[in-house]
PDB file of C-alpha atoms in Angstrom:
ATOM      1  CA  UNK A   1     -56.885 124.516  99.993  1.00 73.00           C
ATOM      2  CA  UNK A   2     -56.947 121.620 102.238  1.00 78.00           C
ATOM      3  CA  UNK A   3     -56.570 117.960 101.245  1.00 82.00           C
ATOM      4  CA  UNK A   4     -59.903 117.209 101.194  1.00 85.00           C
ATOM      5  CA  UNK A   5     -60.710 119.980  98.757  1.00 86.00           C
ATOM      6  CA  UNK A   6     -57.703 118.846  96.466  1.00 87.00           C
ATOM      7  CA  UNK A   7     -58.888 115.726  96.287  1.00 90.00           C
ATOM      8  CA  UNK A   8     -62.473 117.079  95.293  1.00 92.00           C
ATOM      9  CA  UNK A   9     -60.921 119.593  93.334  1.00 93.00           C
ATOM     10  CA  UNK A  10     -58.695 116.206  91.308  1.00 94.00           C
ATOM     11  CA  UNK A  11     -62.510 114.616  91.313  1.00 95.00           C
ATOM     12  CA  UNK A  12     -63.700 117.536  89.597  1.00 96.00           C
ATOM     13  CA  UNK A  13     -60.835 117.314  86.938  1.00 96.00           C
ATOM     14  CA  UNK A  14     -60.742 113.450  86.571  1.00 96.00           C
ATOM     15  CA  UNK A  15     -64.458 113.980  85.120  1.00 97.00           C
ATOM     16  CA  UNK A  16     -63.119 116.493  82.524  1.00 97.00           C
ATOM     17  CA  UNK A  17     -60.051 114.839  80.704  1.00 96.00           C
ATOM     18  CA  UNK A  18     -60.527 117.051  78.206  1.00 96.00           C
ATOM     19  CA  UNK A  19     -59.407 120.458  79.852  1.00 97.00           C
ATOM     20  CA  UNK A  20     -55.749 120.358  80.924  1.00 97.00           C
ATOM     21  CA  UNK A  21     -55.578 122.486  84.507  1.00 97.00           C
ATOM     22  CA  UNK A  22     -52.847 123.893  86.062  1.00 96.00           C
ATOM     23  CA  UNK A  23     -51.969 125.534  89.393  1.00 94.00           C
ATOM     24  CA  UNK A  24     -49.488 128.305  89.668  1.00 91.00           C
ATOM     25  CA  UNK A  25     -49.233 131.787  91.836  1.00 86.00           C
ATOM     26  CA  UNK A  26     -48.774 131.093  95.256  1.00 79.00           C
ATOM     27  CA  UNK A  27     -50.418 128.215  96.202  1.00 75.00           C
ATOM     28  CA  UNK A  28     -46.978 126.613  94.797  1.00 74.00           C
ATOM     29  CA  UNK A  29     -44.377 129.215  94.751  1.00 70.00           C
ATOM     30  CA  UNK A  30     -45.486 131.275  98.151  1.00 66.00           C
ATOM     31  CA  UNK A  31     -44.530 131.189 101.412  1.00 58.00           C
ATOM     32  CA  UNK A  32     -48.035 131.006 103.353  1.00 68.00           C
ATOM     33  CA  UNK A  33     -51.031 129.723 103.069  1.00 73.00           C
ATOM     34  CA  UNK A  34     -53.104 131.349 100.063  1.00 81.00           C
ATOM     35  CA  UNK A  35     -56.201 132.046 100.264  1.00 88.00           C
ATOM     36  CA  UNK A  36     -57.482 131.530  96.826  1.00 89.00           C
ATOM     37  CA  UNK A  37     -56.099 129.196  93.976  1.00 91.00           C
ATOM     38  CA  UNK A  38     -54.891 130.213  91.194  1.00 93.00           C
ATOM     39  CA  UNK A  39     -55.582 127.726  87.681  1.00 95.00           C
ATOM     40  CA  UNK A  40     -54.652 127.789  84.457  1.00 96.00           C
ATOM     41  CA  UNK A  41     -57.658 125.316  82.317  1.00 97.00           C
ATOM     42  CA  UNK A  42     -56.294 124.641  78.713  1.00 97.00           C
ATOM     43  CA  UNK A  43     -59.632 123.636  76.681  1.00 97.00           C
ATOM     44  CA  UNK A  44     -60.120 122.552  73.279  1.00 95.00           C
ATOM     45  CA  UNK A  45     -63.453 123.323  72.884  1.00 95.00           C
ATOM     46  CA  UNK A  46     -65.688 126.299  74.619  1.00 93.00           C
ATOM     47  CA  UNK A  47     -68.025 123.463  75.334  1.00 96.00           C
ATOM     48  CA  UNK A  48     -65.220 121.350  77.448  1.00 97.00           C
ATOM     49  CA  UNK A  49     -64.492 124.779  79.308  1.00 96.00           C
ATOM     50  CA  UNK A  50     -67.889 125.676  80.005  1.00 95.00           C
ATOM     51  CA  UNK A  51     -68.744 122.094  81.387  1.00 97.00           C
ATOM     52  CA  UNK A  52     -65.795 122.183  83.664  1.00 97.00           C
ATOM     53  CA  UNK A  53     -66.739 125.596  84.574  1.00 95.00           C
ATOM     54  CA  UNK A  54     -70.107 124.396  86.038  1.00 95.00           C
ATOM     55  CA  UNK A  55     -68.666 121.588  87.879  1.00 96.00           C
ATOM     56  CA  UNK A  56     -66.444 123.772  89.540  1.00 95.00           C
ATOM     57  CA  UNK A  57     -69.108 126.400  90.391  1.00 92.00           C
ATOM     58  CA  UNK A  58     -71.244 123.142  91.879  1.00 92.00           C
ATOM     59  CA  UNK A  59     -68.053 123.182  94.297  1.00 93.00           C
ATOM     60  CA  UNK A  60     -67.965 124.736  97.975  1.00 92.00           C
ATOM     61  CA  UNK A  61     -64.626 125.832  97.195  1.00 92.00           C
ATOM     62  CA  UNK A  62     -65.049 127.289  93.893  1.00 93.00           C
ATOM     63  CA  UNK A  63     -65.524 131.177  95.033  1.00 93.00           C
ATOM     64  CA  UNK A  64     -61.801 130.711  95.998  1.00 93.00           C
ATOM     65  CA  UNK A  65     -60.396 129.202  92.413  1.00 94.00           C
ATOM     66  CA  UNK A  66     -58.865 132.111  90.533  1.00 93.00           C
ATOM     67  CA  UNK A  67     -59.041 130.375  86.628  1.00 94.00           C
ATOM     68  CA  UNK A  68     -57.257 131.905  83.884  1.00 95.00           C
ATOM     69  CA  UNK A  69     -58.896 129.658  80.539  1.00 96.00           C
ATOM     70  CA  UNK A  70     -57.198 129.576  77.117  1.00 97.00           C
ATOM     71  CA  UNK A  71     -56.997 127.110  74.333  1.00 96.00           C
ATOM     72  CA  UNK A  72     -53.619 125.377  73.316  1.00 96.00           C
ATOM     73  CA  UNK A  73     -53.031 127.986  70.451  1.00 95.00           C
ATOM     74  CA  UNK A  74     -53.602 130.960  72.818  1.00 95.00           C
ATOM     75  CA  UNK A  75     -51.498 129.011  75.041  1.00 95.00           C
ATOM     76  CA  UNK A  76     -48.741 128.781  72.547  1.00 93.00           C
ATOM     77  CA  UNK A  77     -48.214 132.403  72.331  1.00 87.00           C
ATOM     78  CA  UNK A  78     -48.594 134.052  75.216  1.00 92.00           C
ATOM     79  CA  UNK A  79     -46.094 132.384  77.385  1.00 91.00           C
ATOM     80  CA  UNK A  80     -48.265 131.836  80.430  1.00 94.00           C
ATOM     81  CA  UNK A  81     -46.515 128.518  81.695  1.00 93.00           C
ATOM     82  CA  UNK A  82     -43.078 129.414  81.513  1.00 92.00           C
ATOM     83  CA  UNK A  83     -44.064 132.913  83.073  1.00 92.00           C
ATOM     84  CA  UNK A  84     -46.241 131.516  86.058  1.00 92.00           C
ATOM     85  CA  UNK A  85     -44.223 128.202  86.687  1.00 91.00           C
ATOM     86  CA  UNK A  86     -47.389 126.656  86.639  1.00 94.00           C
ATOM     87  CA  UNK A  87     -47.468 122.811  86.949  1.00 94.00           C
ATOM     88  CA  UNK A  88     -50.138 120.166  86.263  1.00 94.00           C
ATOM     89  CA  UNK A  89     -52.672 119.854  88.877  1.00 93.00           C
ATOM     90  CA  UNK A  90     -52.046 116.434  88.920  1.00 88.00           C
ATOM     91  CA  UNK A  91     -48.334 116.468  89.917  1.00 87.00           C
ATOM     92  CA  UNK A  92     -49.697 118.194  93.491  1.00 80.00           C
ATOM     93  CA  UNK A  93     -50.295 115.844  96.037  1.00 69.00           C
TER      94      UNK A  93
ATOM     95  CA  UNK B   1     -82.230 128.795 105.869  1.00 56.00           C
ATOM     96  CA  UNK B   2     -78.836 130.366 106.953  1.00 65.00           C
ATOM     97  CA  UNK B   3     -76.369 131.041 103.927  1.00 85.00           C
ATOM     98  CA  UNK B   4     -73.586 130.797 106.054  1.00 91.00           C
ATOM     99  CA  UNK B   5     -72.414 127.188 104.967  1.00 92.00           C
ATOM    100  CA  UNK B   6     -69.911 124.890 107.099  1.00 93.00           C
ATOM    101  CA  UNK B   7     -67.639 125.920 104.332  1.00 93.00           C
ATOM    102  CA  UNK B   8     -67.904 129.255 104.703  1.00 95.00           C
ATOM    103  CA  UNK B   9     -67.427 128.972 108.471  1.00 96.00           C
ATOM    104  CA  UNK B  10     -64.552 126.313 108.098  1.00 94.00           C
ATOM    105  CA  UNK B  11     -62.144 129.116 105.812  1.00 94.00           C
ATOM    106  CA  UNK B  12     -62.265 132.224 108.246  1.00 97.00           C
ATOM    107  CA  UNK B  13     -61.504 129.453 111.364  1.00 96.00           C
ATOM    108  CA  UNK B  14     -58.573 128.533 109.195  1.00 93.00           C
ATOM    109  CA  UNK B  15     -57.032 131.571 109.346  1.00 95.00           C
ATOM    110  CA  UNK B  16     -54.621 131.964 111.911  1.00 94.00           C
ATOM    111  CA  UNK B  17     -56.042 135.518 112.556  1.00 97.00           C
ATOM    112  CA  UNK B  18     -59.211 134.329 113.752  1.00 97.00           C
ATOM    113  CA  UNK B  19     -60.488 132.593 116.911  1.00 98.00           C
ATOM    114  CA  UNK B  20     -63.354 131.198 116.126  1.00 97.00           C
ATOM    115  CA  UNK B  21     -66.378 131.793 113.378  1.00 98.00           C
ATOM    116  CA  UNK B  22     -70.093 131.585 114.100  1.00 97.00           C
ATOM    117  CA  UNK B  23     -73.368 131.571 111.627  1.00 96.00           C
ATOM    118  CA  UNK B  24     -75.549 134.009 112.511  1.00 92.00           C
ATOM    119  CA  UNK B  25     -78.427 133.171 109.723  1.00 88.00           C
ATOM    120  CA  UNK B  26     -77.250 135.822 106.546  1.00 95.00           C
ATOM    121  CA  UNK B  27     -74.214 137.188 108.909  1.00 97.00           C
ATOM    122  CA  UNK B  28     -71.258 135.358 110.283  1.00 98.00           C
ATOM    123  CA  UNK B  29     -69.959 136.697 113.380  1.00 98.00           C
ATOM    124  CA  UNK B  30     -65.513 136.234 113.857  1.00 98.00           C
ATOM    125  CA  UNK B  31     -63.946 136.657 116.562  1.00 98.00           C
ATOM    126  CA  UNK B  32     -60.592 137.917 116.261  1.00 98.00           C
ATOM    127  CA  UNK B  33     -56.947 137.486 117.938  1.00 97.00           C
ATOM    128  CA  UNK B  34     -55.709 140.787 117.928  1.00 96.00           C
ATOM    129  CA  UNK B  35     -58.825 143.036 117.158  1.00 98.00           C
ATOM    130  CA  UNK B  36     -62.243 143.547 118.044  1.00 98.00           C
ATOM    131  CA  UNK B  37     -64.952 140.708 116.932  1.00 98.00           C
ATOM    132  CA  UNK B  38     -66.056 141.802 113.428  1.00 98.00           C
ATOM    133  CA  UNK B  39     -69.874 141.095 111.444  1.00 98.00           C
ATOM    134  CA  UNK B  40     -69.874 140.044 107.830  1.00 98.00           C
ATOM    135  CA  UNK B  41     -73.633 140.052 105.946  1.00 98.00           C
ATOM    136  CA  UNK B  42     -73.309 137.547 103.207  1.00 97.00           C
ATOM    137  CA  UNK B  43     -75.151 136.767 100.046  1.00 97.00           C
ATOM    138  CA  UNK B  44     -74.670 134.433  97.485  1.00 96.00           C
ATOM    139  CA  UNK B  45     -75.717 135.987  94.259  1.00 96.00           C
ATOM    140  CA  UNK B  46     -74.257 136.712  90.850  1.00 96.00           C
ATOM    141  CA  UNK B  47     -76.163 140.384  90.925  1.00 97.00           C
ATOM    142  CA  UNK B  48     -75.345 142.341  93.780  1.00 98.00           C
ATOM    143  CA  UNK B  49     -77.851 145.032  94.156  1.00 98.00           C
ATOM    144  CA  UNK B  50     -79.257 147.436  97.179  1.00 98.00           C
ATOM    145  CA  UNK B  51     -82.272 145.308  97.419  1.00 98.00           C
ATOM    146  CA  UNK B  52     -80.836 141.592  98.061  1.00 97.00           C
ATOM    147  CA  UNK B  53     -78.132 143.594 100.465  1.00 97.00           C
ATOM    148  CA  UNK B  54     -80.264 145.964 102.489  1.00 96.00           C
ATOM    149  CA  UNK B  55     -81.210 143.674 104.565  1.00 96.00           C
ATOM    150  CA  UNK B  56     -78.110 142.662 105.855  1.00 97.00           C
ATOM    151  CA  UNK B  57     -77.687 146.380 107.412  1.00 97.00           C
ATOM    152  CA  UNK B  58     -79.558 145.292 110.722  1.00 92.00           C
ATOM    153  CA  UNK B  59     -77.024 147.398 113.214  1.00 90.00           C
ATOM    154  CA  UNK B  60     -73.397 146.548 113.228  1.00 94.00           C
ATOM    155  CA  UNK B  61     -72.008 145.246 109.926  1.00 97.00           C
ATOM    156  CA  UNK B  62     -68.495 145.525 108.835  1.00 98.00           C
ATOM    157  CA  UNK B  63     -68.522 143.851 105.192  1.00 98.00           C
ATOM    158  CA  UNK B  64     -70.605 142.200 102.672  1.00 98.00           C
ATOM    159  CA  UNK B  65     -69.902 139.342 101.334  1.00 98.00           C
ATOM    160  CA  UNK B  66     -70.832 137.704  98.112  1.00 97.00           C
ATOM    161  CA  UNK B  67     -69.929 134.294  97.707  1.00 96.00           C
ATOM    162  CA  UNK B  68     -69.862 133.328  93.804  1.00 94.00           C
ATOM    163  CA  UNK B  69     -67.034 134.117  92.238  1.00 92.00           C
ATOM    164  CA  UNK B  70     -68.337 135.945  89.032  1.00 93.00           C
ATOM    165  CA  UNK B  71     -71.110 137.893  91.201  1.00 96.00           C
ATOM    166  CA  UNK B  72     -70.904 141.661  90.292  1.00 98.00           C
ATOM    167  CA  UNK B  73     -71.640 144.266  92.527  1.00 98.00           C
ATOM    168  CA  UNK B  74     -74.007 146.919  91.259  1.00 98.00           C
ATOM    169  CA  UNK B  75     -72.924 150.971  91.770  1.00 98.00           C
ATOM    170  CA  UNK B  76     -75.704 151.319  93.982  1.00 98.00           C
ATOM    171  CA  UNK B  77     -74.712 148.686  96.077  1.00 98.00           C
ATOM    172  CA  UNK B  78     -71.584 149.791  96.498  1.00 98.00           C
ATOM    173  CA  UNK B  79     -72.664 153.220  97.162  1.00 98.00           C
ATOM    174  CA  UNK B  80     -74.547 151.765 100.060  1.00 98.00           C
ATOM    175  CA  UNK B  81     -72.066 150.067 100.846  1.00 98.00           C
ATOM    176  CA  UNK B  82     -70.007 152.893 100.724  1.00 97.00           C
ATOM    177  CA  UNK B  83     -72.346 155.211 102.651  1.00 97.00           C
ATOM    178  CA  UNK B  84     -72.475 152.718 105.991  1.00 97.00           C
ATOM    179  CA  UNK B  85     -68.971 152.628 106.299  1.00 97.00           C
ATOM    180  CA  UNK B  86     -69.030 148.787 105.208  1.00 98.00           C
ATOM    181  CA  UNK B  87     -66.517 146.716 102.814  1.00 98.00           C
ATOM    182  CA  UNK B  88     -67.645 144.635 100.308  1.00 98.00           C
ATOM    183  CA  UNK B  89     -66.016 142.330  97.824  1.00 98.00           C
ATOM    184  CA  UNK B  90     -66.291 138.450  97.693  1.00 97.00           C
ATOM    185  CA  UNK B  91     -65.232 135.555  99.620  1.00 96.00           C
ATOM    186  CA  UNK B  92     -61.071 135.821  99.443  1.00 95.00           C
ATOM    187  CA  UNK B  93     -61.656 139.415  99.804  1.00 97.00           C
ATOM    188  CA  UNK B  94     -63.683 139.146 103.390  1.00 98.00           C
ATOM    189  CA  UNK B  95     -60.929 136.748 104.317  1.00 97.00           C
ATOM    190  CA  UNK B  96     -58.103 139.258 103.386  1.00 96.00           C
ATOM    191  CA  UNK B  97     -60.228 141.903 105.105  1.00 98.00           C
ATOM    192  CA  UNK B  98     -59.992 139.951 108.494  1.00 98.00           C
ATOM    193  CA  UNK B  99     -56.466 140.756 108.674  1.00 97.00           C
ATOM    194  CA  UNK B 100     -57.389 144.392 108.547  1.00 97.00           C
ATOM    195  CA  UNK B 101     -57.814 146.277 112.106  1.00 97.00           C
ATOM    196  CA  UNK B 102     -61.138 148.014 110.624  1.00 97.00           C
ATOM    197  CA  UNK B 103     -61.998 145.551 107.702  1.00 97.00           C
ATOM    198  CA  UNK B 104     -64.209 148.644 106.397  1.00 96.00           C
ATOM    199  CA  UNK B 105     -60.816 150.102 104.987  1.00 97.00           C
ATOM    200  CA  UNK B 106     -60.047 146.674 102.462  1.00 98.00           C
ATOM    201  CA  UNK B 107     -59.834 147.618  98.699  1.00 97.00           C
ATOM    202  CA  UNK B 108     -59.858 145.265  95.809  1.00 97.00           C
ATOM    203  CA  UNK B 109     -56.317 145.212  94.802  1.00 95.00           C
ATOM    204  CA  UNK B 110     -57.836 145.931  91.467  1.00 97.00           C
ATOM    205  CA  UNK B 111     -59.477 149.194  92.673  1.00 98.00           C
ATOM    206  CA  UNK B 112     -56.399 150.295  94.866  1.00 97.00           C
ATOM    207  CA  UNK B 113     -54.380 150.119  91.940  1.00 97.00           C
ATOM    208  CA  UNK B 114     -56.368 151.897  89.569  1.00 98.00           C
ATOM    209  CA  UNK B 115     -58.695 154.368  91.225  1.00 98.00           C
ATOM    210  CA  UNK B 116     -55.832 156.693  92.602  1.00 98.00           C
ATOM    211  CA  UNK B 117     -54.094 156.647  89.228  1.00 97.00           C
ATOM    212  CA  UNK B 118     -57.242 157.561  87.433  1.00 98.00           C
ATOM    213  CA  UNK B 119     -58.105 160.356  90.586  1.00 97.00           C
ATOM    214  CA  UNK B 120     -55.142 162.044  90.044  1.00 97.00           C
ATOM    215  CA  UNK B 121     -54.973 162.082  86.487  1.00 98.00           C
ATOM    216  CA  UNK B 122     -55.054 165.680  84.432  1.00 97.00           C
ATOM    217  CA  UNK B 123     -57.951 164.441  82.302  1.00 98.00           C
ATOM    218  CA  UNK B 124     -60.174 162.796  84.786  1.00 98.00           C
ATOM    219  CA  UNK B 125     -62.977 165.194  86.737  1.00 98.00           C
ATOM    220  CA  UNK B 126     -64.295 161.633  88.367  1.00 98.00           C
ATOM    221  CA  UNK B 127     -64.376 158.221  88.766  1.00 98.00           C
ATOM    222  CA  UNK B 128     -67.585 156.256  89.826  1.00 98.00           C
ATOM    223  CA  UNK B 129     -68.341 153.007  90.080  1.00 98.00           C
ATOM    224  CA  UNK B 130     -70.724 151.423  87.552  1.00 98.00           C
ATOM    225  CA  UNK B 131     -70.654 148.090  88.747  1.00 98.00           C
ATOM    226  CA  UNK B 132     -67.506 146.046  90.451  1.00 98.00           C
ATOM    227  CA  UNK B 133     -66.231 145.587  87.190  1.00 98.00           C
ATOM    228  CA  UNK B 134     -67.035 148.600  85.354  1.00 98.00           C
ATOM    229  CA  UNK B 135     -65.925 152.794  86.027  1.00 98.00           C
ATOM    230  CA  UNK B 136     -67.056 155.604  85.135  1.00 98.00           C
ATOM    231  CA  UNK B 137     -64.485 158.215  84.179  1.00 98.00           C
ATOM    232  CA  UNK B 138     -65.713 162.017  83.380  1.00 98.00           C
ATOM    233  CA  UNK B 139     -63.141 164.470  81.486  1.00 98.00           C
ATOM    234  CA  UNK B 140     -62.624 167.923  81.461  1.00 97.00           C
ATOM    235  CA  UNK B 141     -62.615 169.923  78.488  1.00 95.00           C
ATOM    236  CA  UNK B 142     -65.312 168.941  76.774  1.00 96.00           C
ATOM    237  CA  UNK B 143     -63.989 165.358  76.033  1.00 97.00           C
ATOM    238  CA  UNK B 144     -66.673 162.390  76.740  1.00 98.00           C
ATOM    239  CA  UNK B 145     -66.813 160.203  79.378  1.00 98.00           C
ATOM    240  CA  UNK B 146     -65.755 156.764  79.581  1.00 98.00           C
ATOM    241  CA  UNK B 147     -66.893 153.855  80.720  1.00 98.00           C
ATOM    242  CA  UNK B 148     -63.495 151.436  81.839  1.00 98.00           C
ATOM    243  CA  UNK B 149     -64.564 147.331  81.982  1.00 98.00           C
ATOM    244  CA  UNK B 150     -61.490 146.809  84.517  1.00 98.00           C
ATOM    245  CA  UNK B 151     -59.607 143.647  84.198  1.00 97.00           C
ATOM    246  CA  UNK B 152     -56.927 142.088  86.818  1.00 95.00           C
ATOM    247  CA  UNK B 153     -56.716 138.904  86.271  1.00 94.00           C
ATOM    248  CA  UNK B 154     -53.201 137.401  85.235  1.00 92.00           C
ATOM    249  CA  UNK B 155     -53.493 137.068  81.382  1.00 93.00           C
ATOM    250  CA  UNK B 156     -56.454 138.309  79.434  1.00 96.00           C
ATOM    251  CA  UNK B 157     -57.878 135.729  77.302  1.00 96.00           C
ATOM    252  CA  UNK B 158     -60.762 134.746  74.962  1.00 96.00           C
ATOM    253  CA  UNK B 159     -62.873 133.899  78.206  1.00 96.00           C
ATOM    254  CA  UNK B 160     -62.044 137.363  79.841  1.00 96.00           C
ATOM    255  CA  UNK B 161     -63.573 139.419  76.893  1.00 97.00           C
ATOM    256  CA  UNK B 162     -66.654 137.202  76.574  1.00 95.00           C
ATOM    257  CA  UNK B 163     -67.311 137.290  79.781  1.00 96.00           C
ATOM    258  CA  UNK B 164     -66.927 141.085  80.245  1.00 97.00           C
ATOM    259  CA  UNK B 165     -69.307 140.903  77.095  1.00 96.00           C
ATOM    260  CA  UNK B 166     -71.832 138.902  78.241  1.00 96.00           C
ATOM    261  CA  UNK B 167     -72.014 140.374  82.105  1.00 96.00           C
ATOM    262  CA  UNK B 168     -71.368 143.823  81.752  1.00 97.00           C
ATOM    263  CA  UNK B 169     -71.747 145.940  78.677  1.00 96.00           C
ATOM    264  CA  UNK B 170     -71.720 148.266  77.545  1.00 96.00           C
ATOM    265  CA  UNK B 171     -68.414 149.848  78.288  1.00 97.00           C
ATOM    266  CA  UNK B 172     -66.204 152.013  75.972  1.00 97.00           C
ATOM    267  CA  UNK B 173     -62.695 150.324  77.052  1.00 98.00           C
ATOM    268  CA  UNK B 174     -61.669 147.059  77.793  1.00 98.00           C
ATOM    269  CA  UNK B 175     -58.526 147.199  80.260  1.00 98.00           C
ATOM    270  CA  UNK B 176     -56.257 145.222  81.101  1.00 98.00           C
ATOM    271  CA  UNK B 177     -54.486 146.263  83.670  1.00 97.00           C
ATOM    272  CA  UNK B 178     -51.905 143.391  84.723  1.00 94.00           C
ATOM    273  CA  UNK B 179     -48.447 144.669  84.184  1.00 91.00           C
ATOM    274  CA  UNK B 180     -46.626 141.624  83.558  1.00 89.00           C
ATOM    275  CA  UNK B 181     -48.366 139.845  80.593  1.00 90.00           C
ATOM    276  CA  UNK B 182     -51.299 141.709  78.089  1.00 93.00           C
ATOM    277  CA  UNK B 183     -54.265 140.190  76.078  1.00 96.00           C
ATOM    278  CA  UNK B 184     -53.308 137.040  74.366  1.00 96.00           C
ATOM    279  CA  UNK B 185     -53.312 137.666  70.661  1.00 96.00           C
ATOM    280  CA  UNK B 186     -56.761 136.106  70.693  1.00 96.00           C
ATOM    281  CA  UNK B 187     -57.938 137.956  73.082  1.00 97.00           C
ATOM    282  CA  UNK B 188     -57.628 141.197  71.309  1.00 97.00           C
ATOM    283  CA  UNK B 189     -58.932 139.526  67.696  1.00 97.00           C
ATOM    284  CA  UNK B 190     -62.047 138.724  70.483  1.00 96.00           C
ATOM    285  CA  UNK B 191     -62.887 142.191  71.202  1.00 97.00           C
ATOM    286  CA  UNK B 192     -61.577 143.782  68.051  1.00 96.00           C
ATOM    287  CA  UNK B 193     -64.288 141.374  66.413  1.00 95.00           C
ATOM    288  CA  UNK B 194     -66.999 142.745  69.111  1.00 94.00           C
ATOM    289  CA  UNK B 195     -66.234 146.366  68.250  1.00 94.00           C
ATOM    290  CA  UNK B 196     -64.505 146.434  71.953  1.00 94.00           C
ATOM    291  CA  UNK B 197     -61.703 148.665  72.498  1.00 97.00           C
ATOM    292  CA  UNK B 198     -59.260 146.697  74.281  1.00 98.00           C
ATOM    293  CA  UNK B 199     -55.986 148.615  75.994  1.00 98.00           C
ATOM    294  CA  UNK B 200     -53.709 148.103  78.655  1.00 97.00           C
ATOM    295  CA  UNK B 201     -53.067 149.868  81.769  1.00 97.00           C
ATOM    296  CA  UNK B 202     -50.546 152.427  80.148  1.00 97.00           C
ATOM    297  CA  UNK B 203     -51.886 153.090  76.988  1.00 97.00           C
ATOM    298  CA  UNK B 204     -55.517 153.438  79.381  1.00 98.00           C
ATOM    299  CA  UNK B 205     -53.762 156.237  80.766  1.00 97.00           C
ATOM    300  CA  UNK B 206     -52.522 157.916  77.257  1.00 97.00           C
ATOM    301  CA  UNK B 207     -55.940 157.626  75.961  1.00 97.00           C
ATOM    302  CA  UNK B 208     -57.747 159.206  78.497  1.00 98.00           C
ATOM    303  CA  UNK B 209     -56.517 162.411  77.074  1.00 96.00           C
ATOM    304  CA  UNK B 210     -58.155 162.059  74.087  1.00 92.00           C
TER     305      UNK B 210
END
C-alpha cells in the first residue's frame, strides 16, 4: 500500500469513528512489500461494520484489504491483538 | 469499457517482477523480468461463473482474475478454468501468481493446504470443488458425503459465519482451518445458533471418518 492509498485508506476510517481498525501481518512485521493488507475492524454495532464495509468496497484498493471484524467482547477473548501485534491504523504514517 | 483500471495496472507495475503492465480491454497483458510475457482475463464480479468468464478464453490466457474481494468462484468455473490450463483466484492471488514461471501452477494457499490432506485421506474417495469456498468430499464405505465451507482467514469470527451463511450454503461443515487461533467463542455460538457445524482443521480430519 502506497501513501496515497494510506491516506485514502485513513479517509475512509476518519468517516467511521465508530469502528476501531487495526493493521497487523506483514504489512508491519514483514520484510517486503505485501501485497495485501491485513485489518483487524473492532465494531460496536453490525450496522457501523457494515457501513465501513461499503466504504471500503467503494475503494480501488479494497480487493487487497484482508479484514478480520469482531466486536470488543469477541475481541476480549480471543486474544487477536496480543497474538498479531496489531497496532492502530492511525499510529502508521 | 475496459475493466482493467489504472489501479489495476499501477499494482502488477509495482512489483519488482514485472516490467511493465498494459490494458488490453477485459485482459491485461505483463511483461515479465525473468519469464515469458503472461495474459490475465479479468472480471469484476461477486459470482464467478462459466458464462461472465468464457469470454475471456480468446487464445492465450494464463489466469483469471476477479477483482472484488468476496467474489466466489463457481465449480464450473473453475472446472473451466481448470480444463484450459488457466489459474484463477483474485487480485493478490494474480499478483502472487506473477512470481510463478507458469502462473497456471498458483494455488490458493487455502486449497494447497487442504486439498492434499483431504486427497490422501483413508476416508475420502474425492474432493471437488463446489464453489471457491465450498468442497465436496465423497467417502467410502457407505458414509455420506460432505460438503466443507473452507475458512483461512486469521481468526474466525461472527462476520466469517454470516458471511459463509449468507454467500454459500448450504454446506455440512464449517472449517476453520487456521492453525494458530480457532473460532472466537462467538463465532461458534453463531453457527451453533444456525444449526452449522463448525470444526477446525484437526478435528475436520477426525470427523471425516464418521
Amino acid at each position: 500500500m502506497n501513501e496515497h492509498e494510506l491516506a485514502d485508506l485513513q479517509s475512509v476510517a476518519s468517516r467511521h469513528p465508530a469502528v476501531a481498525l487495526y493493521v497487523f501481518g506483514s504489512t508491519i512485521h514483514g520484510q517486503e512489500t505485501p501485497i495485501d493488507l491485513d485489518m483487524l475492524a473492532v465494531y460496536a454495532t453490525l450496522q457501523d461494520f457494515v457501513a465501513l464495509r461499503a466504504d471500503l468496497d467503494r475503494q480501488p484498493f479494497a480487493p487487497l484489504i484482508d479484514l478480520v471484524a469482531m466486536t470488543p467482547d469477541e475481541l476480549r477473548g480471543s486474544g487477536f491483538l496480543v497474538r498479531s501485534g496489531a497496532v492502530p491504523l492511525a499510529a502508521l504514517r | 469499457m475496459t475493466i482493467v483500471d489504472s489501479f489495476i495496472l499501477s499494482k502488477y507495475t509495482s512489483m519488482d517482477v514485472v516490467l511493465d503492465a498494459e490494458a488490453e480491454r477485459s485482459h491485461v497483458r505483463i511483461a515479465r523480468k525473468r519469464h515469458r510475457s503472461v495474459r490475465f482475463g479479468v472480471v469484476k464480479t461477486q459470482d464467478v461463473t462459466v458464462a461472465k468468464i468464457g469470454h475471456l478464453f480468446d487464445g492465450e490466457v494464463d489466469f483469471i482474475v476477479n477483482i472484488p474481494a468476496t467474489g466466489i468462484f463457481q465449480g464450473e468455473a473453475i472446472e473451466l478454468c481448470q480444463d484450459e490450463g488457466v489459474g484463477w483466484g483474485g487480485l493478490a492471488d494474480s499478483m502472487r501468481a506473477v512470481r510463478y514461471e507458469e502462473p497456471y501452477t498458483y494455488t490458493h494457499p487455502a486449497h494447497s493446504f487442504v486439498l492434499p490432506a483431504l486427497r490422501r485421506h483413508s476416508h475420502v474417495r474425492s474432493v471437488s470443488f463446489v464453489d471457491s469456498r465450498r468442497l465436496l468430499v465423497t467417502r467410502p464405505g457407505g458414509l455420506p458425503p460432505l460438503v466443507l465451507y473452507i475458512e483461512d482467514t486469521y481468526q474466525t469470527e461472527v462476520t466469517s459465519v454470516r458471511f459463509a451463511i449468507d454467500r454459500c450454503w448450504p454446506f455440512d461443515i464449517f472449517v476453520a482451518i487456521d492453525p494458530n487461533a480457532g473460532p472466537t467463542r462467538q463465532a461458534v455460538s453463531a453457527a451453533h445458533n444456525a444449526g452449522v457445524e463448525i470444526l477446525r482443521w484437526g478435528e475436520t480430519l477426525g470427523r471425516l471418518r464418521r
